[in-house]
Coordinates of C-alpha atoms in Angstrom, one line a residue:
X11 CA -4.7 5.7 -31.9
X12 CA -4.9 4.0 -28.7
X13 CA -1.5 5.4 -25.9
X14 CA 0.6 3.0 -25.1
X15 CA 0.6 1.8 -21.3
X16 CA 4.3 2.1 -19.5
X17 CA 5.8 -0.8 -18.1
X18 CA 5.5 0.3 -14.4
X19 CA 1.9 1.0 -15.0
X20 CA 1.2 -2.6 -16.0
X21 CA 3.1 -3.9 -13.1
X22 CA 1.4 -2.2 -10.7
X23 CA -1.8 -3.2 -11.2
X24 CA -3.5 -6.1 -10.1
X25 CA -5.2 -8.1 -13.0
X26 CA -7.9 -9.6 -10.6
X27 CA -8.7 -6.5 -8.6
X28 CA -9.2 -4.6 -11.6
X29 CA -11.7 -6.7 -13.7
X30 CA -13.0 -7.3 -9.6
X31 CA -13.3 -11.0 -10.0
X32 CA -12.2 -13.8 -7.4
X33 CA -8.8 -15.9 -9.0
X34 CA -10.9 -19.1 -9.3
X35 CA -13.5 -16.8 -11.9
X36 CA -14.5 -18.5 -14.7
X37 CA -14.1 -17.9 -18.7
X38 CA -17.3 -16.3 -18.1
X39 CA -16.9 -14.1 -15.5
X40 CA -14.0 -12.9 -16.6
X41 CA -15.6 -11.9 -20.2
X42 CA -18.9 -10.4 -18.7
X43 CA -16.3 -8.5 -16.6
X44 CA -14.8 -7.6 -19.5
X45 CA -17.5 -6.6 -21.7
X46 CA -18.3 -4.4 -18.7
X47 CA -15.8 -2.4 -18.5
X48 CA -14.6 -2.1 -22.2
X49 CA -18.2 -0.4 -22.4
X50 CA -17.5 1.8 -19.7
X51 CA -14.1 3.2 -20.7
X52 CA -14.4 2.7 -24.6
X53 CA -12.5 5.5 -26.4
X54 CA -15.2 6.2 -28.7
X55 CA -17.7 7.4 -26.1
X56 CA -16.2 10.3 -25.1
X57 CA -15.3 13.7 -27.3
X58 CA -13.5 15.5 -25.1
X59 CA -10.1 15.2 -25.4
X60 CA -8.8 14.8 -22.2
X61 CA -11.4 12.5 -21.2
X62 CA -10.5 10.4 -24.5
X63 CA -6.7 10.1 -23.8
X64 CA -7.7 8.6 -19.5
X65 CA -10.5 6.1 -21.4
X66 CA -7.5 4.8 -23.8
X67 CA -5.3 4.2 -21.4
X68 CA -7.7 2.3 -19.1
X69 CA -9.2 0.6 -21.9
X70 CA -5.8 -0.7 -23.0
X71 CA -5.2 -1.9 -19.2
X72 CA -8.9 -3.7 -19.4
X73 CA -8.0 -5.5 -22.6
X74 CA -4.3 -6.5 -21.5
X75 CA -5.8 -7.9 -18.3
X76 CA -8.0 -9.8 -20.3
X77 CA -5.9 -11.0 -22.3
X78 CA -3.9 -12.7 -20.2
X79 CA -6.3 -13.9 -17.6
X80 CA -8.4 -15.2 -20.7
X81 CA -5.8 -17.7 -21.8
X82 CA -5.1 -20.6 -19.2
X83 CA -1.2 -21.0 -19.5
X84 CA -0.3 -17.2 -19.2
X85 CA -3.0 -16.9 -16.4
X86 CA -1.0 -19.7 -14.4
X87 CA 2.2 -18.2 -15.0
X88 CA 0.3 -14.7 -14.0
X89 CA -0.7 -16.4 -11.1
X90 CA 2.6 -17.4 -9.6
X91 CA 5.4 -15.0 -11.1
X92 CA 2.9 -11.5 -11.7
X93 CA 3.5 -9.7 -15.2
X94 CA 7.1 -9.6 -15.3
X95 CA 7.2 -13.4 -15.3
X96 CA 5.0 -13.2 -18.6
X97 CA 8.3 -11.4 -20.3
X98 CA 10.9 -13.7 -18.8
X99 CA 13.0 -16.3 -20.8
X100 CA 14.1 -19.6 -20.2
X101 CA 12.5 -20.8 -17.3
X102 CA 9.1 -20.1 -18.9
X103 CA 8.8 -22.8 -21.5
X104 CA 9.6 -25.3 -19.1
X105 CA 7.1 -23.9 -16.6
X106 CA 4.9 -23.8 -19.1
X107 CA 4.7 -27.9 -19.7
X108 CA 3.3 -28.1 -16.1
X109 CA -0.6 -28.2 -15.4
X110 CA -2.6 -25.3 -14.5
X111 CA -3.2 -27.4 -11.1
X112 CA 0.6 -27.9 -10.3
X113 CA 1.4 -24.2 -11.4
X114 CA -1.5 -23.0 -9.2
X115 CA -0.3 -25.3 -6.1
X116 CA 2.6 -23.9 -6.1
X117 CA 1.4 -20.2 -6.4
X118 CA -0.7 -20.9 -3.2
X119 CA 2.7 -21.8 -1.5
X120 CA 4.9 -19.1 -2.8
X121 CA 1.7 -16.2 -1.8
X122 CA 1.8 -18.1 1.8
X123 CA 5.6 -17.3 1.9
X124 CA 5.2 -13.6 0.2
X125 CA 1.9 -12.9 3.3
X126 CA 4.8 -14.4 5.8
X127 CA 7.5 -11.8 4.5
X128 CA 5.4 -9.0 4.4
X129 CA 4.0 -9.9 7.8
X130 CA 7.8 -9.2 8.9
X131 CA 8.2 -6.2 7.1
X132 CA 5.1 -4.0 8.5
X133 CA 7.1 -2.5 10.7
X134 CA 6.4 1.4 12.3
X135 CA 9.5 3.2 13.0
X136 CA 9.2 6.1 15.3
X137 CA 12.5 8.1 16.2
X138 CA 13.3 11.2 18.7
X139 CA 16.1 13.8 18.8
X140 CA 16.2 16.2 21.8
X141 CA 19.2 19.0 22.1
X142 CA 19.5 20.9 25.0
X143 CA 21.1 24.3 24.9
X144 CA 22.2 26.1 27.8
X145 CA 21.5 29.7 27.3
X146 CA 21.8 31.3 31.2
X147 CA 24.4 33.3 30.1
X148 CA 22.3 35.2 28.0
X149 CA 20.3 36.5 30.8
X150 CA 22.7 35.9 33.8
X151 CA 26.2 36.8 33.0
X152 CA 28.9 36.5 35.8
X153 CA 30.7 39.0 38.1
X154 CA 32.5 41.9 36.2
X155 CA 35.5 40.4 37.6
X156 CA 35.9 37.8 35.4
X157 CA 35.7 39.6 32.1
X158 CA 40.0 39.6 32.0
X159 CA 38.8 35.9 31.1
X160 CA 39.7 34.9 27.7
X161 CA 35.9 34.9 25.7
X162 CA 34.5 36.2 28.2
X163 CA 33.3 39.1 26.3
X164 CA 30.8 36.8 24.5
X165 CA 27.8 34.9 26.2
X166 CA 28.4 31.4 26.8
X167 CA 25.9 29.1 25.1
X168 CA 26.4 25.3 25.4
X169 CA 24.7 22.0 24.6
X170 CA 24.2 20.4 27.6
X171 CA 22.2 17.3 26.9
X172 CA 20.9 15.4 24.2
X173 CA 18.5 12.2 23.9
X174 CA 18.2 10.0 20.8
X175 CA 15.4 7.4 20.7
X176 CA 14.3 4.8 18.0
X177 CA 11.1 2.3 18.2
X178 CA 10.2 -0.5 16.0
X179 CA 6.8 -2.4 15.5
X180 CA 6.0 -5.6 13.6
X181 CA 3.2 -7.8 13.7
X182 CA 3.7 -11.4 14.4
X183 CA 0.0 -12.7 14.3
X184 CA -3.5 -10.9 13.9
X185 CA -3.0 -10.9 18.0
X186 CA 0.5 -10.6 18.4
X187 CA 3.0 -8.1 18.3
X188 CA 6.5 -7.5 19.1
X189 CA 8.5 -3.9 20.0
X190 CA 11.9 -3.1 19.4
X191 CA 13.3 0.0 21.2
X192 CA 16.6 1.7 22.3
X193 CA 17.5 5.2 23.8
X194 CA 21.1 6.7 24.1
X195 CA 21.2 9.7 26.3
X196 CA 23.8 12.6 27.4
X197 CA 24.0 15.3 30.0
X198 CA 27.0 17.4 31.2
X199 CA 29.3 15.0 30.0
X200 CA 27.8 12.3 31.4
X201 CA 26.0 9.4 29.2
X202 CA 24.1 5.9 28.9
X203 CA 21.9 3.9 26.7
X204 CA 18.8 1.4 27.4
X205 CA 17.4 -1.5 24.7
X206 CA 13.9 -2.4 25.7
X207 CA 12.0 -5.7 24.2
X208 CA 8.4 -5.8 24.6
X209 CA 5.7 -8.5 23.6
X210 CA 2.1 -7.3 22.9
X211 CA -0.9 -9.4 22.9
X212 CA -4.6 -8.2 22.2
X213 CA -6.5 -10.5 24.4
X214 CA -10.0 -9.2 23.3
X215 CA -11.8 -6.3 21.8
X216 CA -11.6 -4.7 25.8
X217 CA -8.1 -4.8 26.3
X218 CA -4.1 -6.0 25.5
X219 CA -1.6 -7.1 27.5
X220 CA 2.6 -6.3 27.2
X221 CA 5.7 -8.2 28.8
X222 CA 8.7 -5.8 28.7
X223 CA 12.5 -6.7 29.1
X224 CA 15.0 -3.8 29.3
X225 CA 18.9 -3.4 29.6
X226 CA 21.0 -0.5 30.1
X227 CA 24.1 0.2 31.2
X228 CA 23.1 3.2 34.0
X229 CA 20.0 1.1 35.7
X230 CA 20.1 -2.5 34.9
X231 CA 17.8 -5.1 33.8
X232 CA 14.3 -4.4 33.4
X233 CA 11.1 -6.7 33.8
X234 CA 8.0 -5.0 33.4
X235 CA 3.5 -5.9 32.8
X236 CA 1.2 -3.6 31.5
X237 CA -2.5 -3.8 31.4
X238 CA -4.9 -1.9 29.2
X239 CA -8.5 -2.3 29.7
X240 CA -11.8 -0.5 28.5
X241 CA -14.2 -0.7 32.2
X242 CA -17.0 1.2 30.1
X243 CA -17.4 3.2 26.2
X244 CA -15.8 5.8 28.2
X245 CA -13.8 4.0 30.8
X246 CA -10.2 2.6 30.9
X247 CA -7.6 1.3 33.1
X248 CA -3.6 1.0 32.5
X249 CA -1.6 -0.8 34.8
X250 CA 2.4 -0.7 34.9
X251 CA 4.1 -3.5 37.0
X252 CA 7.8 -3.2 37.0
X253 CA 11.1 -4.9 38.8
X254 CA 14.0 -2.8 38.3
X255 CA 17.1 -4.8 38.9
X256 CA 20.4 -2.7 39.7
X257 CA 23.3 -2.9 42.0
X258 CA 21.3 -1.5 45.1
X259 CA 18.9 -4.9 44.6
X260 CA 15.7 -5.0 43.3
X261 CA 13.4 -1.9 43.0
X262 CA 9.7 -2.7 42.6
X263 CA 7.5 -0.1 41.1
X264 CA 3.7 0.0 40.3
X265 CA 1.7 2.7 37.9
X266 CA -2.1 2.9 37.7
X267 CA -3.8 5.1 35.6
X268 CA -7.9 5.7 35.6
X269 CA -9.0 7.2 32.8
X270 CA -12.8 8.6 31.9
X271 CA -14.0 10.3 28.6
X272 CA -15.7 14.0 29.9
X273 CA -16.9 15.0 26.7
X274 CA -16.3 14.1 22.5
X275 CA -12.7 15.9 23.1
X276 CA -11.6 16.4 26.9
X277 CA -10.5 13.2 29.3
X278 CA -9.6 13.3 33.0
X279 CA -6.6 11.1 34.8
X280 CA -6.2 9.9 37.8
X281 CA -2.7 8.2 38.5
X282 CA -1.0 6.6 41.3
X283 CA 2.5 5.7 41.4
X284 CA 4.3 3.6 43.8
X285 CA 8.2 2.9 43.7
X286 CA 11.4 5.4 44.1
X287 CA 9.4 8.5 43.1
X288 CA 6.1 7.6 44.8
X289 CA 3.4 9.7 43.3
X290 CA -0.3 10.5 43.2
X291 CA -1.7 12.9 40.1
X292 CA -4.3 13.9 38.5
X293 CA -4.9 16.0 34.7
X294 CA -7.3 17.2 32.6
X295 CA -6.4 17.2 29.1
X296 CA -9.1 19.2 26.4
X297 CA -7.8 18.2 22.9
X298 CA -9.4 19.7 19.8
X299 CA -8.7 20.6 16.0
X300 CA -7.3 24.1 16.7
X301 CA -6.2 23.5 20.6
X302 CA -4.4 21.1 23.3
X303 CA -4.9 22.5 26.7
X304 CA -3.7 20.4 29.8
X305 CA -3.5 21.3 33.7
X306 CA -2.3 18.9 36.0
X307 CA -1.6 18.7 39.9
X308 CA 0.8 16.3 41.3
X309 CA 1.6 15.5 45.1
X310 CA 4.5 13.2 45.5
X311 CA 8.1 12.4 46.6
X312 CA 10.3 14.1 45.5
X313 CA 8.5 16.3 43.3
X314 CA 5.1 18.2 43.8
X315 CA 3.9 20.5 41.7
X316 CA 1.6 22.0 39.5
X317 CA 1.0 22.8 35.8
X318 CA -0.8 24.5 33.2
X319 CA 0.0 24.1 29.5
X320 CA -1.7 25.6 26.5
X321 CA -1.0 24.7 22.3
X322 CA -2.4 26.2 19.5
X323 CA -2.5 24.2 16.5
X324 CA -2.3 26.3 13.3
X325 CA -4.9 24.6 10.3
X326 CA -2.0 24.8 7.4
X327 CA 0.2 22.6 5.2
X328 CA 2.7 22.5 7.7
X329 CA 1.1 21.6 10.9
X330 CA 2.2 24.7 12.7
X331 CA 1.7 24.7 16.6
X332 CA 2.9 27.1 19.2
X333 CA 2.6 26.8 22.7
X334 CA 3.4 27.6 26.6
X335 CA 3.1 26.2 30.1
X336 CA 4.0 27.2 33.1
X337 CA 5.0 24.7 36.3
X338 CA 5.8 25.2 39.9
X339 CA 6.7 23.3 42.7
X340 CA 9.3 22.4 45.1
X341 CA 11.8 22.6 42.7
X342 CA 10.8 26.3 41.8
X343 CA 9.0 27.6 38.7
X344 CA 9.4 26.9 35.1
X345 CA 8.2 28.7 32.2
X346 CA 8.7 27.3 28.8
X347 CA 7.6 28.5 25.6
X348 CA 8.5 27.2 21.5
X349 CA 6.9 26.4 18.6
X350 CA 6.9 23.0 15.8
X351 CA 6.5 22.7 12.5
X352 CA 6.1 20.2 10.1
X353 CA 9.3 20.4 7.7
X354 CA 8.9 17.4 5.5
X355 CA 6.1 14.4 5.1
X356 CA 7.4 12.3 7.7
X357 CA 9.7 15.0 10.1
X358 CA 8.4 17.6 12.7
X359 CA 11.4 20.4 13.8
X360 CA 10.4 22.1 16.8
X361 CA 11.9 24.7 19.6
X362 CA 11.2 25.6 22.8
X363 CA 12.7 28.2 25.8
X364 CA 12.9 26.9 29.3
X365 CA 13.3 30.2 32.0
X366 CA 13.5 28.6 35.4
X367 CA 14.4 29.6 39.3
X368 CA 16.7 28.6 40.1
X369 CA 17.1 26.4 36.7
X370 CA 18.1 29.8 34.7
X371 CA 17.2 29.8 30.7
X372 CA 17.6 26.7 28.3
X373 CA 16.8 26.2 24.6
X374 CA 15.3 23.0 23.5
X375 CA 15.5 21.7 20.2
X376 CA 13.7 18.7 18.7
X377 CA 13.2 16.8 15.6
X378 CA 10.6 13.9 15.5
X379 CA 11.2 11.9 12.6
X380 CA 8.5 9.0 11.8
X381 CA 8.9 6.6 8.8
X382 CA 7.0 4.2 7.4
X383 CA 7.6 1.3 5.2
X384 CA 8.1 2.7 1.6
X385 CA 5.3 2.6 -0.9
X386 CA 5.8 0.4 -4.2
X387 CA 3.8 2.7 -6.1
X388 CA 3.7 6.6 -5.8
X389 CA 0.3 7.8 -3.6
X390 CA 0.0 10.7 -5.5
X391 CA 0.1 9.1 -9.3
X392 CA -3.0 6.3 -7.8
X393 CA -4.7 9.4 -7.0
X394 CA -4.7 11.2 -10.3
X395 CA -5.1 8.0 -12.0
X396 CA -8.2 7.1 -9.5
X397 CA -10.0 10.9 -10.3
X398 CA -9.8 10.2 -14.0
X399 CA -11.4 6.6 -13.6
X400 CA -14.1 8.5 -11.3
X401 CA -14.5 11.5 -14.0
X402 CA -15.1 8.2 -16.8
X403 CA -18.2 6.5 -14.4
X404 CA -20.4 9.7 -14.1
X405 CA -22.7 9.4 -17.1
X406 CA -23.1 5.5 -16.8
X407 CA -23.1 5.8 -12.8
X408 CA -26.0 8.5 -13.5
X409 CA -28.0 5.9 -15.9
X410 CA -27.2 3.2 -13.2
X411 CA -28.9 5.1 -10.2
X412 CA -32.1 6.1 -12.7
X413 CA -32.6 2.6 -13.2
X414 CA -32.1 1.3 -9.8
X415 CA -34.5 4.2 -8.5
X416 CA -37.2 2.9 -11.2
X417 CA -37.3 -0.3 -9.6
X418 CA -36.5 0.8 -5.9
X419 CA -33.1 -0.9 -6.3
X420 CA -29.3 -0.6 -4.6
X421 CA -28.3 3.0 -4.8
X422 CA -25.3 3.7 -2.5
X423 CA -25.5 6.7 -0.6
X424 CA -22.2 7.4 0.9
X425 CA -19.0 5.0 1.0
X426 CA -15.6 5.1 2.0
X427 CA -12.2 3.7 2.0
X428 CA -9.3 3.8 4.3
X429 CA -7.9 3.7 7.9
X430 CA -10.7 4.5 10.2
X431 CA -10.0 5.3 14.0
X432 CA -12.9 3.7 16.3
X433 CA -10.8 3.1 19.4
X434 CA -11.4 6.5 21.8
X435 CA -7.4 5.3 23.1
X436 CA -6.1 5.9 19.4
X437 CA -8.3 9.1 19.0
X438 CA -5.3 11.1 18.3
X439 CA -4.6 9.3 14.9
X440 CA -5.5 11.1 12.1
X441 CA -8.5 9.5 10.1
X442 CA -7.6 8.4 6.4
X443 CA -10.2 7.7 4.0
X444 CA -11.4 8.8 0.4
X445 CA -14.7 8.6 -1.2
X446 CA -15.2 6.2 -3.4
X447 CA -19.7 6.4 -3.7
X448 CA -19.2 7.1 -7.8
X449 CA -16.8 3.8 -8.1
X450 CA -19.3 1.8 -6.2
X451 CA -22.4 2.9 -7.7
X452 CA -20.7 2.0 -11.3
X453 CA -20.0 -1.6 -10.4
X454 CA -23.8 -2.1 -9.2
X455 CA -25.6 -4.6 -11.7
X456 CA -28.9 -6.2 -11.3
X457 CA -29.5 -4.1 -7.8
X458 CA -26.2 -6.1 -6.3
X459 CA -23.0 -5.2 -5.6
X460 CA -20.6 -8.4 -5.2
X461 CA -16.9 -7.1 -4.3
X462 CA -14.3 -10.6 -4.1
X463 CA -12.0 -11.3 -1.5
X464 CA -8.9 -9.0 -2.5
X465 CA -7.6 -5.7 -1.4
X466 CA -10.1 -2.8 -2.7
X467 CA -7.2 -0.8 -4.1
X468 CA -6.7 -2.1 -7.1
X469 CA -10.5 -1.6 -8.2
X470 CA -11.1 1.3 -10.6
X471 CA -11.2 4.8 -9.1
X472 CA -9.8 3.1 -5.8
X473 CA -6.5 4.1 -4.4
X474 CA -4.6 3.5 -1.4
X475 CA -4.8 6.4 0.9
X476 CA -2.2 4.9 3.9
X477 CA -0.1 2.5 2.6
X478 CA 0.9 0.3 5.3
X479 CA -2.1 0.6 7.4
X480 CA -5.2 -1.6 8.0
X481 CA -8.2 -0.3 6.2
X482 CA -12.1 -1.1 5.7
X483 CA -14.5 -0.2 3.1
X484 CA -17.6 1.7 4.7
X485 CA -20.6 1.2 2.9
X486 CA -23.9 3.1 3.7
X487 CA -26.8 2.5 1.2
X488 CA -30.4 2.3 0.2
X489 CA -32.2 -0.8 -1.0
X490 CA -36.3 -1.0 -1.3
X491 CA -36.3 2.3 0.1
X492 CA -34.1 1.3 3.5
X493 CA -31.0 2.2 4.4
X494 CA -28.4 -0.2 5.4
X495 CA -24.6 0.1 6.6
X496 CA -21.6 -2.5 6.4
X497 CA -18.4 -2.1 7.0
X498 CA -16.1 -5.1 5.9
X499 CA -11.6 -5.5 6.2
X500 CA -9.9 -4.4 2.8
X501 CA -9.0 -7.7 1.7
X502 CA -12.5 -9.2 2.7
X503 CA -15.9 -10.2 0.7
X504 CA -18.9 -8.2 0.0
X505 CA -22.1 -8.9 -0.5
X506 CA -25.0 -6.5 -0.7
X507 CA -28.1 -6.0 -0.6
X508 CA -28.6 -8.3 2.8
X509 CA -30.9 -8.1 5.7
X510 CA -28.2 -8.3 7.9
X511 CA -27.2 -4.7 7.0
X512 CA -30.6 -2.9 7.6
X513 CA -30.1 -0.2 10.1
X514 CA -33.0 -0.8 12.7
X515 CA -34.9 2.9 13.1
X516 CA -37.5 1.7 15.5
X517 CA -35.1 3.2 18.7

């Protein structure tokens, strides 16, 4: 006997998505859709047992899909209030006296106003704790003529300073986007805080643009500009215009940075800084899998100096790194060494020793916390569920590529799904994407493959791998012998075989 589906498994699916028809489909489309699927993930075609119990369950999700998209007044009501509306009381009957067209009108107005909140809501929090500990003592105790000193027996370790930090994102258009920050700071008794707003515009697919306004209560209002432009593929320019307003009058200050790509993993700086701590540098910084190694020298007022810094990066669940620099100047030399480690999904814990002359010896502690907006359904159950969907397709995918081949049809070779990171400036973001070739392959008929305009998510043996996040589908395939590549938004149409596509092998 068929399992029965939970409740939170019917309400997180998306009716549409998962027969993969547009809303406006027809009685037809849907039950070719239908028929389908109900073929692919009948119980009766599969004797192992494990199999059979995943082909219930997502034939029983098939059928209640169809079911209600099938009948015209519980597909309007789907429409409008989602699955739980199809169980509510009361309002229902009298929604129900309302046309299909009035039902659907206002749907179109209520998704408008669900895109707007959820517009607001994609925010990307970002927060930093810093501790320092004063640990000179260890290493330099005082004169023996102060040991008649009450404690004085024991090494005197104290917090000196301590920075807490918190940054918010959220989109206001495609373009647009606005930045929420504020810092509160302490050392040796003395303290302050800052609130910095900041309005970010992509002007083109080159470069963006950001006003910045800042309070505090140590340096005053803040107006600031930056720049960010892409000169070449390897290229870019960041410009930092600032008018620091404080008691003293107005301090003017101006940051340029040139940038250049030296190889797939290492990029040189130049920098020149003009204001209170006037300032030319220039870095190297080689960043790999395993490695992040930087030097950097610096010739400026006050502070010249020079630095070397070196950080392994352990390949294990918890993001392990250890590193070390050394740095010397004017001011003396600094050698620092620590370590950071990844101590829950969205936290990083990490320590580090400062030994300086004439500093002395200081212990650093941070935790780097990054949230994200919450998930409405658990990452890790889509995945399971999106594996057994995959594990269902492989014997009619593998009678779906024979025929295709026969007829030198639409076979796709690779494809994928997620957060992809093109930019070189956002090279440090960590790629997200799953496979998804088998669940492609299976929804191939006639050598085409039409996807409707919806998120990819909800089709079968999709998941979301970064909730949140933009993603794209990326689509490399073979038709009349001829590969082709596309890559299309999550929430956008597909269409393939098209000549548009064809990757041009004549270079």
């Amino acid at each position: 006997m068929a399992t029965a589906l939970s409740e939170e498994e019917l309400d997180n699916e998306d009716y549409y998505s998962l027969l993969n028809v547009r809303r406006e489909a027809s009685s037809e489309e849907l039950k070719a859709a239908y028929r389908r699927l109900c073929m692919l993930y009948h119980p009766d075609k599969h004797r192992d047992p494990e199999l059979k119990s995943q082909a219930e369950r997502l034939f029983n999700l098939v059928h209640q899909a169809y079911e209600v998209l099938s009948d015209p007044q519980t597909r309007a009501i789907y429409d409008i209030y989602g699955k739980r509306g199809l169980e509510m009381e009361g309002w229902e009957v009298v929604e129900r006296r309302r046309t299909p067209a009035e039902i659907r009108e206002e749907f179109e107005r209520l998704q408008r106003e669900r895109e707007e909140r959820r517009l607001q809501q994609r925010t990307n929090p970002k927060g930093t704790i810093s501790v320092g500990v004063d640990a000179t003592d260890l290493f330099d105790r005082y004169d023996e003529e102060y040991e008649d000193v009450s404690g004085s027996g024991f090494p005197q370790i104290e917090i000196n300073k301590m920075h807490i930090s918190q940054s918010i994102e959220a989109p206001l258009t495609a373009t647009d986007t606005a930045i929420l920050s504020g810092s509160l700071s302490t050392q040796n008794g003395n303290g302050g805080g800052s609130v910095n707003f900041a309005l970010r515009r992509v002007t083109s697919a080159k470069g963006w643009g950001e006003l910045e306004f800042g309070a505090g209560d140590l340096q005053g209002p803040l107006f600031g500009l930056k720049l960010f432009r892409n000169l070449t593929p390897r290229c870019f320019v960041t410009t930092n215009c600032a008018l620091q307003f404080s008691s003293r009058g107005i301090r003017p200050g101006l940051t340029t940075v040139l940038a250049r790509n030296l190889d797939k993993n290492t990029v040189g700086y130049l920098q020149w800084r003009w204001g209170i701590q006037s300032a030319m540098n220039t870095s190297i910084v080689r960043d790999t899998k395993t490695s992040h190694f930087t030097v950097a020298l610096q010739l400026g007022i006050p502070h010249s100096f020079a630095l070397i810094s070196y950080q392994h990066k352990f390949q294990d669940d918890d993001q392990t790194r250890v590193k070390g620099s050394l740095k010397a100047g004017f001011f003396g030399t600094v050698l620092e060494y620590g370590a950071e480690r990844k101590i829950s999904r969205h936290s990083v814990l990490g320590a580090a020793v400062s030994i300086g002359v004439p500093q002395g010896v200081s212990l650093k502690v941070k935790e780097l916390e990054k949230q994200r907006e919450s998930a409405a359904t658990d990452v890790l159950q889509k995945k399971q569920e999106a594996e057994s969907a995959v594990r269902l397709m492989q014997e009619s995918v593998r009678r779906i590529i024979e025929a295709e081949e026969s007829r030198m049809g639409l076979i796709i070779v690779n494809a994928w799904y997620g957060k992809f990171v093109n930019d070189k400036s956002r090279k440090s973001e960590k790629v997200k994407v799953i496979d998804v070739t088998v669940p492609l392959q299976c929804l191939v008929k006639d050598s085409k493959l039409i996807l409707t305009e919806a998120s990819k998510a909800g089709l079968p043996g999709f998941y979301d791998p970064c909730v949140g996040e933009e993603k794209n589908l990326k689509v490399l395939y073979q038709f009349r012998g001829v590969l082709h590549q596309v890559m299309v938004l999550d929430s956008e149409a597909l269409r393939i075989p098209k000549q548009s596509h064809r990757i041009d092998t004549d270079g």
